[in-house]
Amino acid sequence: MKIAIGSDHAAFEMKEKIVEYLRKKNIEVIDCGTHSIESVDYPDYAKKVSKKVVDKECDFGILLCGTGIGMSIAANKIRGIRAALCMFPDMALYARKHNNANVLVLAGRLTGIELAKWIVDAFLSTDFEGGRHERRVRKIEELEE
Ligand code: RB5
């Protein structure tokens, strides 16, 4: 599995910890930055990570900003991206099962690191259920037209 990850300055420290966590699990990670706590604009990183997912260079994306809200809004503007801001593991589980989310968004300033790791695990270990959810996801795609 290959993951693209990106954050702004507000979630830089959490991003670094998640990168380390994933690499320890032998998951391949492309770190799209940012690479310091210097102030940056989150849409730039939402774009970099989303492009890797849409181009199928990576299986999933993980985006982090202070609240996760800016990254969610930005990533969901990109055709083919279904970004889910998750505050609890069950949100990540259902984002995969029901919404076939392909980008997980975390709130670096609001979520503790251990909880964030559980959320990541739930997201990456859950498959899309298909069935009736297939039709609903297709209807989301139609909204992109
Ligand atoms: C940066 O200060 C902050 O606005 C950003 O990380 C994010 O929370 C935006 O939604």
mmCIF file of C-alpha atoms and ligand atoms in Angstrom:
data_model
loop_
_atom_site.group_PDB
_atom_site.id
_atom_site.type_symbol
_atom_site.label_atom_id
_atom_site.label_comp_id
_atom_site.label_asym_id
_atom_site.label_seq_id
_atom_site.Cartn_x
_atom_site.Cartn_y
_atom_site.Cartn_z
ATOM 1 C CA MET A 1 0.000 0.000 0.000
ATOM 2 C CA LYS A 2 1.248 3.480 -0.886
ATOM 3 C CA ILE A 3 0.105 6.615 0.936
ATOM 4 C CA ALA A 4 0.559 10.286 0.023
ATOM 5 C CA ILE A 5 0.567 12.556 3.055
ATOM 6 C CA GLY A 6 0.621 16.319 3.476
ATOM 7 C CA SER A 7 -0.022 18.953 6.099
ATOM 8 C CA ASP A 8 0.271 22.638 6.728
ATOM 9 C CA HIS A 9 2.408 24.160 9.514
ATOM 10 C CA ALA A 10 -0.376 23.717 12.117
ATOM 11 C CA ALA A 11 -0.260 19.933 11.810
ATOM 12 C CA PHE A 12 3.390 19.521 10.819
ATOM 13 C CA GLU A 13 4.336 17.756 14.047
ATOM 14 C CA MET A 14 1.432 15.313 13.850
ATOM 15 C CA LYS A 15 2.224 14.661 10.181
ATOM 16 C CA GLU A 16 5.818 13.748 11.066
ATOM 17 C CA LYS A 17 4.599 11.305 13.720
ATOM 18 C CA ILE A 18 2.090 9.691 11.357
ATOM 19 C CA VAL A 19 4.767 9.316 8.656
ATOM 20 C CA GLU A 20 7.014 7.551 11.169
ATOM 21 C CA TYR A 21 4.107 5.389 12.364
ATOM 22 C CA LEU A 22 3.243 4.288 8.814
ATOM 23 C CA ARG A 23 6.847 3.592 7.831
ATOM 24 C CA LYS A 24 7.303 1.435 10.931
ATOM 25 C CA LYS A 25 4.373 -0.616 9.640
ATOM 26 C CA ASN A 26 6.227 -0.986 6.298
ATOM 27 C CA ILE A 27 3.685 1.172 4.489
ATOM 28 C CA GLU A 28 5.220 3.185 1.664
ATOM 29 C CA VAL A 29 4.742 6.914 2.233
ATOM 30 C CA ILE A 30 5.243 9.858 -0.115
ATOM 31 C CA ASP A 31 5.655 12.901 2.106
ATOM 32 C CA CYS A 32 4.399 15.907 0.126
ATOM 33 C CA GLY A 33 5.331 18.354 2.922
ATOM 34 C CA THR A 34 5.241 20.767 4.519
ATOM 35 C CA HIS A 35 8.653 20.168 6.045
ATOM 36 C CA SER A 36 8.771 22.752 8.856
ATOM 37 C CA ILE A 37 6.548 24.859 11.119
ATOM 38 C CA GLU A 38 6.951 27.868 8.827
ATOM 39 C CA SER A 39 3.528 29.174 7.813
ATOM 40 C CA VAL A 40 2.176 27.785 4.527
ATOM 41 C CA ASP A 41 -1.207 27.600 2.760
ATOM 42 C CA TYR A 42 -3.084 24.316 3.221
ATOM 43 C CA PRO A 43 -4.721 24.261 -0.265
ATOM 44 C CA ASP A 44 -1.265 23.794 -1.828
ATOM 45 C CA TYR A 45 -0.799 20.550 0.097
ATOM 46 C CA ALA A 46 -4.367 19.390 -0.454
ATOM 47 C CA LYS A 47 -3.656 19.721 -4.176
ATOM 48 C CA LYS A 48 -0.309 17.860 -4.078
ATOM 49 C CA VAL A 49 -1.690 14.887 -2.145
ATOM 50 C CA SER A 50 -4.986 14.729 -4.051
ATOM 51 C CA LYS A 51 -3.160 14.686 -7.382
ATOM 52 C CA LYS A 52 -1.198 11.606 -6.322
ATOM 53 C CA VAL A 53 -4.452 9.831 -5.425
ATOM 54 C CA VAL A 54 -6.328 10.878 -8.570
ATOM 55 C CA ASP A 55 -3.340 9.912 -10.769
ATOM 56 C CA LYS A 56 -3.313 6.509 -8.987
ATOM 57 C CA GLU A 57 0.288 7.018 -7.895
ATOM 58 C CA CYS A 58 -0.940 6.322 -4.344
ATOM 59 C CA ASP A 59 -3.781 4.199 -2.955
ATOM 60 C CA PHE A 60 -4.889 6.778 -0.383
ATOM 61 C CA GLY A 61 -4.072 10.255 0.822
ATOM 62 C CA ILE A 62 -3.805 11.633 4.341
ATOM 63 C CA LEU A 63 -4.134 15.378 4.889
ATOM 64 C CA LEU A 64 -3.744 17.293 8.125
ATOM 65 C CA CYS A 65 -4.290 20.907 9.120
ATOM 66 C CA GLY A 66 -5.229 22.571 12.400
ATOM 67 C CA THR A 67 -8.926 21.692 12.350
ATOM 68 C CA GLY A 68 -8.964 19.470 9.263
ATOM 69 C CA ILE A 69 -11.693 21.673 7.844
ATOM 70 C CA GLY A 70 -9.623 23.683 5.364
ATOM 71 C CA MET A 71 -7.966 20.560 3.975
ATOM 72 C CA SER A 72 -11.377 18.849 3.601
ATOM 73 C CA ILE A 73 -12.912 21.776 1.765
ATOM 74 C CA ALA A 74 -9.904 22.115 -0.537
ATOM 75 C CA ALA A 75 -9.434 18.406 -1.323
ATOM 76 C CA ASN A 76 -13.131 17.860 -2.027
ATOM 77 C CA LYS A 77 -12.953 20.473 -4.815
ATOM 78 C CA ILE A 78 -10.764 18.080 -6.784
ATOM 79 C CA ARG A 79 -12.569 15.709 -9.140
ATOM 80 C CA GLY A 80 -12.341 12.118 -7.935
ATOM 81 C CA ILE A 81 -11.458 12.999 -4.359
ATOM 82 C CA ARG A 82 -13.676 11.931 -1.476
ATOM 83 C CA ALA A 83 -11.969 13.419 1.561
ATOM 84 C CA ALA A 84 -13.310 12.609 5.027
ATOM 85 C CA LEU A 85 -12.464 14.594 8.142
ATOM 86 C CA CYS A 86 -12.463 12.013 10.926
ATOM 87 C CA MET A 87 -12.358 12.720 14.658
ATOM 88 C CA PHE A 88 -13.053 9.145 15.792
ATOM 89 C CA PRO A 89 -12.054 5.697 14.471
ATOM 90 C CA ASP A 90 -15.694 4.861 13.661
ATOM 91 C CA MET A 91 -15.906 7.885 11.378
ATOM 92 C CA ALA A 92 -12.895 6.547 9.463
ATOM 93 C CA LEU A 93 -14.401 3.052 9.355
ATOM 94 C CA TYR A 94 -17.659 4.294 7.827
ATOM 95 C CA ALA A 95 -15.909 6.793 5.569
ATOM 96 C CA ARG A 96 -14.325 3.748 3.911
ATOM 97 C CA LYS A 97 -17.248 1.293 4.219
ATOM 98 C CA HIS A 98 -20.009 3.618 3.041
ATOM 99 C CA ASN A 99 -18.395 6.576 1.290
ATOM 100 C CA ASN A 100 -15.355 4.914 -0.290
ATOM 101 C CA ALA A 101 -13.324 7.875 0.958
ATOM 102 C CA ASN A 102 -9.900 8.007 -0.650
ATOM 103 C CA VAL A 103 -8.422 10.788 1.501
ATOM 104 C CA LEU A 104 -8.398 10.806 5.306
ATOM 105 C CA VAL A 105 -8.266 14.234 6.920
ATOM 106 C CA LEU A 106 -7.041 14.719 10.485
ATOM 107 C CA ALA A 107 -7.268 17.706 12.832
ATOM 108 C CA GLY A 108 -3.727 18.257 14.065
ATOM 109 C CA ARG A 109 -4.685 20.788 16.723
ATOM 110 C CA LEU A 110 -7.744 18.951 18.044
ATOM 111 C CA THR A 111 -6.939 15.250 17.952
ATOM 112 C CA GLY A 112 -4.336 13.566 20.156
ATOM 113 C CA ILE A 113 -1.624 11.536 18.445
ATOM 114 C CA GLU A 114 -2.695 8.157 19.830
ATOM 115 C CA LEU A 115 -6.288 8.716 18.746
ATOM 116 C CA ALA A 116 -5.012 9.892 15.342
ATOM 117 C CA LYS A 117 -3.119 6.590 14.934
ATOM 118 C CA TRP A 118 -6.298 4.593 15.707
ATOM 119 C CA ILE A 119 -8.171 6.683 13.155
ATOM 120 C CA VAL A 120 -5.458 5.993 10.545
ATOM 121 C CA ASP A 121 -5.565 2.256 11.321
ATOM 122 C CA ALA A 122 -9.347 2.142 10.998
ATOM 123 C CA PHE A 123 -9.224 3.985 7.672
ATOM 124 C CA LEU A 124 -6.465 1.882 6.113
ATOM 125 C CA SER A 125 -7.807 -1.470 7.250
ATOM 126 C CA THR A 126 -11.399 -1.067 6.048
ATOM 127 C CA ASP A 127 -12.719 -1.830 2.558
ATOM 128 C CA PHE A 128 -15.591 -0.206 0.692
ATOM 129 C CA GLU A 129 -18.776 -2.240 1.193
ATOM 130 C CA GLY A 130 -20.226 -1.556 -2.265
ATOM 131 C CA GLY A 131 -23.847 -2.601 -2.806
ATOM 132 C CA ARG A 132 -26.281 0.241 -2.151
ATOM 133 C CA HIS A 133 -23.338 2.510 -1.318
ATOM 134 C CA GLU A 134 -21.989 2.092 -4.856
ATOM 135 C CA ARG A 135 -25.085 3.880 -6.209
ATOM 136 C CA ARG A 136 -24.713 6.707 -3.693
ATOM 137 C CA VAL A 137 -21.037 7.242 -4.419
ATOM 138 C CA ARG A 138 -21.895 7.294 -8.144
ATOM 139 C CA LYS A 139 -24.425 10.043 -7.399
ATOM 140 C CA ILE A 140 -21.675 12.019 -5.665
ATOM 141 C CA GLU A 141 -19.554 11.609 -8.802
ATOM 142 C CA GLU A 142 -22.451 12.921 -10.878
ATOM 143 C CA LEU A 143 -22.356 16.104 -8.796
ATOM 144 C CA GLU A 144 -18.858 16.692 -10.192
ATOM 145 C CA GLU A 145 -20.266 16.996 -13.717
HETATM 146 C C1 RB5 B 1 -3.842 27.531 10.078
HETATM 147 O O1 RB5 B 1 -3.727 28.509 11.061
HETATM 148 C C2 RB5 B 1 -5.250 26.935 10.107
HETATM 149 O O2 RB5 B 1 -6.160 27.867 9.649
HETATM 150 C C3 RB5 B 1 -5.300 25.671 9.284
HETATM 151 O O3 RB5 B 1 -4.383 24.758 9.776
HETATM 152 C C4 RB5 B 1 -6.625 24.927 9.240
HETATM 153 O O4 RB5 B 1 -7.114 24.698 10.533
HETATM 154 C C5 RB5 B 1 -7.618 25.456 8.317
HETATM 155 O O5 RB5 B 1 -8.724 24.928 8.178
#
